[in-house]
Amino acid sequence: MQKKWWQKEVIYQIYPKSFYDSNNDGIGDIKGITEKLDYLQSLGITMIWICPIYKSPMADNGYDISDYYQLNPEFGEMKDLDELIEKAKEKGIKTVLDLVINHTSDEHPWFQDLLQNPDSKYKDYYILKPGKNGQPPNNWRSVFGGSVWEPLPNTDQYYFHSFAVKQPDLNWENKQVRDELYKMVIYWLEKGLAGFRVDAITFIKKDQAYEDLPPDGVDGLGKCTIKARNQVGIADFLHELQEEVFSKYDCVTIGEAPGVPYEQYGDFIGENGYFSMIFDFRYADLDVASGSEWFKRVDWNVLDLKNLIFTSQMEIQKAGWGANFLENHDQNRSISKYIKEEENRNFYSATMLGAMFFFLRGTPFIYQGQEIGMTNFTRKSIEEFDDISSIDQYYRSMNEGFTAEEALHFINLRSRDNSRTPFHWNENEYGGFSKAKPWLGMNENYNSINVEQQEKDPDSILNFYRKMIQTRQSGEASECLIYGDIEPILTEHPVIMAYKRKWNGKKVVCYFNFSAENQHVEIDQNHYTVLLNNYKEEIPSNQEMVLKPYQALILLQKEERHHG
Ligand code: GLC
Ligand code: CA
């Protein structure tokens, strides 16, 4: 394997609306990120990924862009962004932005022109089809619910949207569209970005037959992902994007590429792959039948989680490089998801989960708030939700026969609003995020979970994250933890997850106890030194080792001595 600079990064994901509000209007902003650069630097992270800050009516919180070349005024001005990129660079932090090129907002001038002008040249920039007997062209269901087709006013035509009604899909079959997008990507790369996280990129190719699907719900629709995600022919588009744009820069590209079978990972992340790395969502979605059907709950155990993570790791190792994460702005909080009993959600389980994902092979992504153990926030009524996806899932659950109470329960577990609540800086009003009422209700536990308290406590989750990052980035086993191969061990164990990392004769062994009970493992202490441990007690040096509840233990094998 040839080393790449982006393999060494530790990426911190920022949801700008909820990170820090510098001007007290209740909405986080770019200056707010700049003000918190010292905090980010003190964490040890090397790169930030900022979710969309472009001009947008915010129907999907910025994933609906109405101008690719301007910023949304509530986030700030271009000079604020230039300043952020510059100041971050001075602190050794690179900047990555979100690239949303599967769709625009319906308020984008291209779409507005086609609405207003019967001869618009932008008609071929989007996907338009005539209806069938007053009905939409087919029965595909969009990711955020309802038909993928929306009538174009005063015509017999419909336009296509994979996501919300206000997010019309661009027509990637049109080379002019692709060229416009490439030009825009180059504009941003020239600004000094380190690269992009590339949104929903497997949706750019649709099955051109646009035939009906067998219905899979009471609405008579079938999920569009079957025919509108990772379809045959996508290779040409992704290859072109890589050839004409990405390959010309030494940039990092992180693909949000759901729906790619492992057999195709080589094309996506191999030596000449379309992206530097992609996210694999299979383990993050282990509690639901599909990421867009939250009412289809799936019961799971630690062995299931282990199998999903290890399969993913081994497939990625075969193909290239992965992007590892526990949380993001589309997921619920990890401690609430992976630690089932509330009484077990504590320092130990939070740090155990943190270390388990962090030392996997790949580039680790930490989502804002994860480093202090922020939790899900249970809401009491549908009115408290902002996320369009949660609102759709609520009504869909009821259409599928669940009660309002059950529907609320499903979305509380899964809502994207769980991770989007404002960041907890301290225990002041609104968690020190803003002096004004925030755009989205705070999680009420900011009194007990916040940065200020954890800064003071050497044994906090925050300080454990710092140690963890240091161990990977600059400790004695750094190379091994970054570049080393991964090998799962104790694969049959029901509650211990364990793996080895191996690099040029160095070996690191990692143990994670996913239970609230002591667990015995066979290991000869004399052969190892401790790199990281979320318990303070010394480990007795004997053959059999006891892992305490939710213990995480990272051990470095001592170099073998050869006596002559
Ligand atoms: C991606 C984003 C998500 C957004 C969707 C549509 O999945 O992560 O937040 O809603 O794309 O752009
Ligand atoms: Ca603000």
XYZ file of C-alpha atoms and ligand atoms in Angstrom:
577
model
C 0.000 0.000 0.000
C 1.277 3.426 -0.938
C 0.901 5.959 1.859
C -1.386 8.939 1.208
C -1.430 12.158 3.206
C -5.138 11.908 3.980
C -4.747 8.571 5.697
C -3.090 10.366 8.573
C -5.861 12.899 9.143
C -8.321 12.983 12.014
C -11.431 14.709 10.735
C -13.913 16.652 12.840
C -17.360 17.163 11.352
C -19.054 20.485 11.998
C -22.763 21.087 11.631
C -22.415 24.864 11.313
C -25.952 25.759 12.321
C -25.370 24.163 15.721
C -21.686 24.620 16.522
C -21.256 28.153 17.846
C -23.279 31.327 17.300
C -20.925 34.335 17.192
C -23.557 37.073 16.730
C -26.330 35.767 18.959
C -29.101 35.343 16.426
C -29.647 31.749 17.537
C -27.913 30.256 14.492
C -24.355 28.952 14.440
C -22.065 30.598 11.887
C -18.648 30.651 10.221
C -17.171 33.214 12.620
C -18.346 30.939 15.398
C -16.167 28.162 13.988
C -13.199 30.531 13.704
C -13.655 31.556 17.337
C -13.463 27.922 18.397
C -10.349 26.990 16.431
C -8.266 26.867 19.596
C -10.624 24.282 21.005
C -10.384 22.230 17.804
C -6.619 22.491 17.802
C -6.463 21.409 21.442
C -8.404 18.286 20.517
C -5.658 17.324 18.114
C -7.827 16.993 15.018
C -6.181 17.880 11.714
C -9.093 18.636 9.421
C -12.617 19.982 9.624
C -15.505 19.035 7.353
C -18.191 21.694 7.396
C -21.714 20.730 6.318
C -23.187 22.977 3.569
C -22.866 26.742 4.101
C -23.858 27.799 0.574
C -26.837 29.991 -0.198
C -29.955 27.990 0.531
C -33.606 28.316 1.573
C -32.676 25.619 4.157
C -35.477 23.179 3.375
C -32.929 20.455 4.157
C -30.587 22.646 6.207
C -28.307 23.605 3.355
C -28.417 20.397 1.312
C -30.699 22.409 -0.994
C -28.380 24.932 -2.634
C -29.713 27.951 -4.505
C -26.306 29.427 -5.363
C -23.109 27.381 -5.447
C -20.910 30.489 -5.467
C -22.386 32.322 -2.495
C -22.718 31.636 1.179
C -25.969 31.704 3.093
C -26.025 35.119 4.801
C -26.912 33.593 8.181
C -23.573 31.758 8.101
C -21.551 34.816 7.078
C -19.707 36.276 4.130
C -17.044 34.943 1.827
C -14.365 36.884 3.676
C -15.354 35.067 6.875
C -14.821 31.755 5.164
C -11.491 32.878 3.689
C -10.457 33.929 7.167
C -11.530 30.614 8.655
C -9.630 28.598 6.040
C -6.546 30.759 6.578
C -6.588 30.731 10.379
C -7.322 27.024 10.485
C -4.353 26.403 8.205
C -2.118 28.373 10.591
C -3.172 25.974 13.315
C -2.505 22.910 11.210
C -6.148 22.300 10.415
C -7.278 21.720 6.840
C -10.787 22.501 5.628
C -13.160 20.306 3.641
C -16.597 21.466 2.481
C -19.679 19.535 1.493
C -20.291 19.130 -2.224
C -23.952 18.690 -3.113
C -24.169 17.953 -6.825
C -26.938 15.409 -7.177
C -29.569 18.120 -6.777
C -30.032 21.849 -6.248
C -32.726 23.825 -4.500
C -35.864 24.582 -6.515
C -34.884 28.193 -5.808
C -31.694 27.858 -7.836
C -31.796 30.259 -10.840
C -31.591 27.311 -13.263
C -34.751 25.793 -11.876
C -36.455 29.148 -11.528
C -35.741 29.877 -15.190
C -37.290 26.621 -16.316
C -40.370 27.339 -14.218
C -40.835 30.784 -15.699
C -39.593 30.457 -19.228
C -41.271 27.985 -21.633
C -38.170 27.958 -23.862
C -35.716 27.752 -20.982
C -32.390 26.210 -21.883
C -32.352 24.794 -18.352
C -35.148 22.326 -19.139
C -32.500 19.753 -19.834
C -30.635 20.589 -16.606
C -33.219 18.712 -14.574
C -35.175 15.508 -15.106
C -38.590 16.211 -16.636
C -41.073 13.610 -17.842
C -44.720 13.740 -18.937
C -47.304 12.203 -16.617
C -49.311 9.079 -17.391
C -53.094 9.685 -17.523
C -52.879 12.503 -15.047
C -50.634 10.426 -12.803
C -46.880 10.760 -12.150
C -44.565 9.005 -14.665
C -43.942 6.108 -12.264
C -44.436 4.941 -8.679
C -41.027 5.556 -7.134
C -40.917 6.860 -3.560
C -38.462 9.608 -2.672
C -36.072 9.252 0.255
C -37.985 11.867 2.241
C -41.386 10.414 1.363
C -44.067 10.724 -1.298
C -43.547 10.377 -5.039
C -40.197 11.328 -6.577
C -42.288 13.268 -9.113
C -43.726 16.725 -8.576
C -45.962 18.392 -11.181
C -44.411 21.309 -13.056
C -47.075 24.013 -12.814
C -49.083 24.722 -16.010
C -47.641 21.785 -17.956
C -48.240 18.044 -18.273
C -44.673 17.531 -17.045
C -43.269 16.347 -13.746
C -39.793 16.920 -12.308
C -37.778 14.307 -10.446
C -36.474 14.564 -6.870
C -34.696 11.745 -5.030
C -34.990 13.681 -1.767
C -37.413 16.517 -0.852
C -39.796 18.310 -3.224
C -37.550 21.359 -2.910
C -34.486 19.379 -4.055
C -34.870 18.721 -7.813
C -32.268 16.277 -9.154
C -29.846 17.555 -11.762
C -29.728 15.747 -15.083
C -26.258 14.193 -15.127
C -26.952 12.757 -18.592
C -26.440 16.310 -19.873
C -22.758 17.118 -20.362
C -23.454 20.833 -20.006
C -24.717 20.250 -16.466
C -21.648 18.217 -15.604
C -19.359 20.902 -17.006
C -21.087 23.611 -14.971
C -20.610 21.507 -11.851
C -16.947 20.747 -12.593
C -16.268 24.448 -13.096
C -17.804 25.139 -9.708
C -15.811 22.406 -7.968
C -12.604 23.828 -9.416
C -13.531 27.309 -8.210
C -13.729 25.985 -4.647
C -10.594 23.889 -4.856
C -8.706 26.953 -6.082
C -9.779 28.697 -2.876
C -7.515 26.437 -0.901
C -9.822 23.724 0.288
C -8.256 20.384 1.108
C -11.108 18.608 -0.621
C -14.747 17.636 -0.353
C -17.196 15.354 1.305
C -19.334 14.431 -1.691
C -23.030 14.232 -0.850
C -25.425 11.499 -1.997
C -23.176 10.822 -4.984
C -24.532 7.384 -5.854
C -27.868 8.989 -6.785
C -26.548 10.758 -9.903
C -27.404 7.887 -12.243
C -30.989 6.697 -12.676
C -32.229 3.620 -14.478
C -33.204 5.250 -17.768
C -36.239 3.021 -18.339
C -38.069 4.701 -15.417
C -40.355 1.682 -15.059
C -42.704 1.099 -12.123
C -41.443 -0.791 -9.089
C -43.325 -3.456 -7.145
C -44.996 -1.456 -4.336
C -43.428 -1.961 -0.892
C -45.782 0.115 1.245
C -49.422 1.037 1.706
C -48.793 4.147 -0.409
C -48.406 1.914 -3.477
C -44.899 3.229 -4.060
C -41.555 1.447 -4.184
C -38.341 2.865 -2.770
C -36.472 4.787 -5.449
C -33.058 3.618 -4.254
C -33.623 0.388 -6.218
C -33.637 2.290 -9.537
C -32.069 5.637 -8.730
C -28.959 4.727 -6.757
C -25.696 3.260 -8.014
C -27.175 2.267 -11.382
C -25.295 0.783 -14.310
C -23.529 3.599 -16.119
C -22.620 5.560 -12.985
C -19.003 4.518 -13.532
C -18.751 6.824 -16.558
C -19.891 9.851 -14.564
C -17.713 9.142 -11.554
C -14.717 8.363 -13.691
C -15.144 11.631 -15.556
C -15.485 13.607 -12.310
C -12.292 12.015 -11.049
C -10.412 12.525 -14.353
C -11.510 16.044 -15.170
C -11.562 17.502 -11.684
C -10.332 15.655 -8.623
C -7.216 14.131 -10.171
C -5.918 17.588 -11.092
C -5.608 18.491 -7.409
C -3.948 16.765 -4.511
C -7.277 16.806 -2.734
C -9.108 14.410 -0.483
C -12.527 13.221 -1.623
C -14.845 11.485 0.788
C -17.802 9.924 -0.939
C -21.175 9.517 0.668
C -21.845 6.469 -1.430
C -24.652 4.343 -0.020
C -25.828 1.342 -1.999
C -22.456 0.193 -3.344
C -21.974 -3.582 -3.054
C -18.594 -4.622 -1.643
C -17.617 -6.204 -4.985
C -17.517 -2.688 -6.416
C -15.445 -1.090 -3.659
C -12.299 -1.419 -5.771
C -13.807 0.897 -8.390
C -14.745 3.430 -5.741
C -11.698 3.453 -3.465
C -9.073 1.355 -5.219
C -5.756 2.691 -6.541
C -7.462 4.646 -9.344
C -10.806 4.812 -7.595
C -13.341 7.606 -7.870
C -12.754 8.737 -4.267
C -10.048 8.737 -1.610
C -12.446 6.991 0.733
C -16.167 6.345 1.224
C -18.469 5.885 4.195
C -19.989 2.464 4.748
C -23.365 2.834 6.482
C -24.108 -0.843 6.991
C -23.186 -0.895 10.679
C -24.652 2.536 11.453
C -28.009 1.325 10.158
C -27.997 -1.973 12.038
C -31.070 -1.049 14.103
C -33.384 -0.458 11.129
C -34.277 -2.482 8.036
C -33.251 0.445 5.846
C -31.987 3.951 6.476
C -35.261 5.329 5.152
C -37.689 3.070 7.038
C -37.265 3.806 10.721
C -40.469 1.967 11.667
C -38.910 -1.300 10.550
C -36.888 -1.784 13.726
C -34.332 -4.560 13.855
C -33.212 -6.161 17.085
C -29.446 -6.633 17.188
C -26.711 -7.839 19.498
C -22.990 -7.164 19.888
C -22.106 -10.079 17.646
C -24.192 -8.554 14.842
C -22.413 -5.242 15.295
C -19.022 -6.954 15.280
C -19.844 -8.908 12.143
C -20.969 -5.797 10.295
C -17.928 -3.762 11.305
C -15.418 -6.520 10.599
C -16.943 -7.449 7.250
C -16.783 -3.791 6.318
C -13.183 -3.469 7.504
C -12.003 -6.561 5.649
C -13.741 -5.575 2.418
C -12.323 -2.062 2.609
C -8.865 -3.393 3.399
C -9.043 -5.508 0.248
C -10.160 -2.567 -1.875
C -8.521 0.558 -0.482
C -9.177 2.999 2.314
C -12.248 3.725 4.472
C -13.867 6.617 6.308
C -14.740 5.485 9.848
C -17.420 7.145 11.928
C -19.775 6.562 14.837
C -21.975 9.595 14.312
C -22.884 12.242 11.772
C -25.625 14.787 11.116
C -27.923 12.074 9.700
C -27.516 9.632 12.571
C -28.648 9.487 16.157
C -26.054 9.810 18.936
C -23.825 6.752 19.238
C -23.999 6.275 22.998
C -27.803 6.245 22.766
C -27.759 3.806 19.864
C -25.025 1.314 20.677
C -25.403 1.182 24.474
C -28.916 -0.159 24.888
C -29.559 0.304 28.625
C -29.668 3.878 29.787
C -27.952 3.074 33.097
C -24.909 1.868 31.184
C -24.389 5.089 29.280
C -21.433 6.579 31.091
C -17.783 7.592 30.788
C -16.653 3.992 30.293
C -19.090 3.049 27.560
C -18.627 6.376 25.757
C -14.835 6.067 25.711
C -14.953 2.360 24.872
C -17.123 3.099 21.829
C -14.889 6.008 20.909
C -11.703 3.937 20.981
C -13.327 0.951 19.274
C -14.132 2.967 16.151
C -11.111 5.263 16.345
C -8.465 2.551 16.025
C -10.100 0.749 13.124
C -8.170 0.928 9.874
C -9.144 4.097 7.999
C -9.487 7.818 8.550
C -11.541 8.557 11.675
C -14.330 11.158 11.625
C -15.488 12.663 14.922
C -18.860 14.394 14.852
C -19.267 17.518 16.972
C -20.373 16.660 20.499
C -19.343 13.025 20.238
C -16.119 13.944 22.054
C -18.085 15.002 25.142
C -20.633 12.183 24.959
C -23.685 14.138 23.828
C -26.832 12.018 23.798
C -30.127 11.727 21.949
C -32.824 14.177 22.941
C -36.306 12.727 23.342
C -39.059 15.041 22.116
C -42.662 14.927 23.304
C -44.514 15.936 20.166
C -44.041 16.091 16.414
C -44.092 19.914 16.535
C -40.683 19.881 18.210
C -38.992 18.346 15.162
C -37.232 20.306 12.439
C -35.779 17.490 10.310
C -37.957 16.861 7.220
C -37.046 13.230 7.278
C -38.353 12.780 10.851
C -41.634 14.438 9.945
C -42.074 12.165 6.936
C -41.182 9.040 8.944
C -43.718 10.013 11.601
C -46.653 10.186 9.193
C -45.477 7.222 7.185
C -45.275 5.070 10.317
C -48.905 5.901 11.071
C -49.973 5.184 7.479
C -48.293 1.816 7.887
C -50.543 1.112 10.881
C -48.563 2.262 13.923
C -50.094 4.480 16.615
C -49.018 8.103 17.049
C -47.178 7.082 20.190
C -45.267 4.354 18.388
C -44.500 6.697 15.518
C -43.098 9.277 17.922
C -40.991 6.586 19.562
C -39.489 5.519 16.208
C -38.500 9.009 15.239
C -37.153 9.839 18.687
C -34.813 6.885 18.321
C -33.660 7.760 14.831
C -34.302 11.448 14.215
C -31.545 13.408 12.577
C -32.412 16.174 15.046
C -30.780 14.054 17.760
C -27.332 15.002 16.531
C -28.315 18.477 15.344
C -29.095 20.044 18.733
C -26.784 22.968 19.560
C -23.349 22.122 20.934
C -22.821 22.219 24.708
C -19.990 24.623 25.520
C -20.849 25.233 29.166
C -23.727 25.123 31.648
C -24.962 28.652 31.004
C -28.284 29.264 29.332
C -28.446 27.565 25.911
C -25.268 25.714 26.801
C -23.149 28.733 25.905
C -23.992 28.109 22.246
C -25.769 31.462 21.907
C -27.300 34.191 24.018
C -30.480 33.985 21.950
C -32.963 31.129 21.747
C -31.363 28.594 19.385
C -32.984 27.612 16.072
C -33.493 24.076 17.418
C -34.343 23.086 20.995
C -31.346 22.276 23.192
C -30.812 18.892 24.690
C -31.751 19.489 28.328
C -28.707 17.721 29.748
C -26.235 20.475 28.893
C -25.788 21.129 32.632
C -24.089 17.806 33.055
C -22.538 17.247 29.619
C -20.475 20.201 28.408
C -16.986 21.201 27.344
C -16.211 23.539 30.245
C -16.778 20.867 32.896
C -14.868 18.254 30.959
C -11.907 20.570 30.412
C -11.472 20.728 34.198
C -11.729 17.004 34.698
C -8.638 15.031 33.648
C -10.783 11.892 33.523
C -13.461 13.240 31.224
C -14.601 11.831 27.896
C -13.119 14.913 26.234
C -9.688 14.314 27.716
C -9.855 10.662 26.786
C -10.558 11.685 23.182
C -7.468 13.906 23.318
C -5.331 11.001 24.504
C -6.814 8.758 21.874
C -6.001 11.210 19.099
C -2.483 11.684 20.431
C -1.940 7.938 20.595
C -2.832 7.582 16.922
C -1.108 10.696 15.650
C 2.148 10.828 17.554
C 2.499 7.930 19.989
C 5.099 5.180 19.724
C 2.691 2.990 17.748
C 1.426 5.789 15.538
C 2.479 4.299 12.193
C 0.981 0.962 13.086
C -2.301 2.514 14.222
C -2.583 4.561 11.046
C -1.260 2.326 8.300
C -1.325 -1.099 9.873
C -3.480 -3.923 8.549
C -6.426 -4.948 10.662
C -7.168 -8.493 11.767
C -10.252 -9.338 13.836
C -9.695 -11.661 16.807
C -12.084 -13.402 19.232
C -14.614 -13.155 16.419
C -17.053 -15.579 18.073
C -17.061 -13.826 21.450
C -20.575 -12.509 22.175
C -19.574 -9.281 23.976
C -15.890 -8.598 23.467
C -14.822 -6.927 20.297
C -11.121 -7.268 19.581
C -8.712 -6.722 16.744
C -5.036 -6.484 15.938
C -3.260 -3.845 13.921
C 0.005 -4.896 12.299
C 2.699 -2.876 10.614
C 6.313 -3.735 9.815
C 6.692 -6.182 12.668
C 4.845 -3.956 15.152
C 1.620 -5.261 16.632
C -1.123 -3.492 18.556
C -3.959 -5.455 20.132
C -7.245 -3.740 20.987
C -9.927 -5.082 23.349
C -13.368 -3.628 23.948
C -15.807 -4.997 26.484
C -19.337 -4.277 25.296
C -20.900 -5.560 28.521
C -21.572 -4.299 32.045
C -19.864 -7.420 33.478
C -16.255 -8.428 33.912
C -14.988 -10.567 31.064
C -12.024 -12.912 31.122
C -9.593 -13.101 28.227
C -6.423 -15.091 27.755
C -3.470 -12.854 27.245
C 0.092 -12.825 28.520
C 0.595 -9.440 30.122
C 4.355 -9.745 30.085
C 4.423 -9.343 26.347
C 2.580 -6.070 26.189
C 2.735 -2.464 27.266
C -0.425 -0.404 27.668
C -0.941 2.359 25.116
C -4.398 3.377 26.254
C -6.843 2.260 28.920
C -10.100 3.894 29.991
C -9.642 2.516 33.545
C -6.983 3.931 35.832
C -6.109 0.796 37.781
C -2.902 -0.989 36.815
C -3.436 -4.238 35.006
C -2.114 -7.196 37.039
C 0.556 -9.105 35.170
C -0.711 -12.639 34.886
C -1.881 -14.964 32.175
C -5.541 -14.311 32.453
C -6.808 -10.812 32.151
C -10.101 -9.406 33.319
C -11.747 -6.713 31.247
C -13.903 -4.506 33.432
C -17.358 -3.258 32.325
C -16.997 -1.309 29.092
C -13.235 -1.351 29.335
C -11.178 -0.354 26.322
C -7.603 -1.545 26.272
C -5.034 -0.823 23.595
C -1.834 -2.848 24.003
C 1.457 -2.690 22.184
C 3.296 -5.952 21.785
C 6.870 -5.743 23.033
C 9.503 -6.175 20.341
C 10.767 -9.750 20.279
C 14.331 -10.039 21.577
C 16.558 -12.535 19.899
C 19.346 -13.901 22.109
C 22.446 -15.073 20.367
C -27.103 13.306 2.382
C -26.933 14.254 3.550
C -28.271 14.505 4.157
C -29.156 15.124 3.115
C -29.223 14.264 1.853
C -29.818 15.021 0.709
O -27.548 12.070 2.783
O -26.005 13.747 4.460
O -28.193 15.318 5.289
O -30.440 15.301 3.630
O -27.957 13.860 1.428
O -28.945 16.017 0.274
Ca -25.268 33.531 14.182
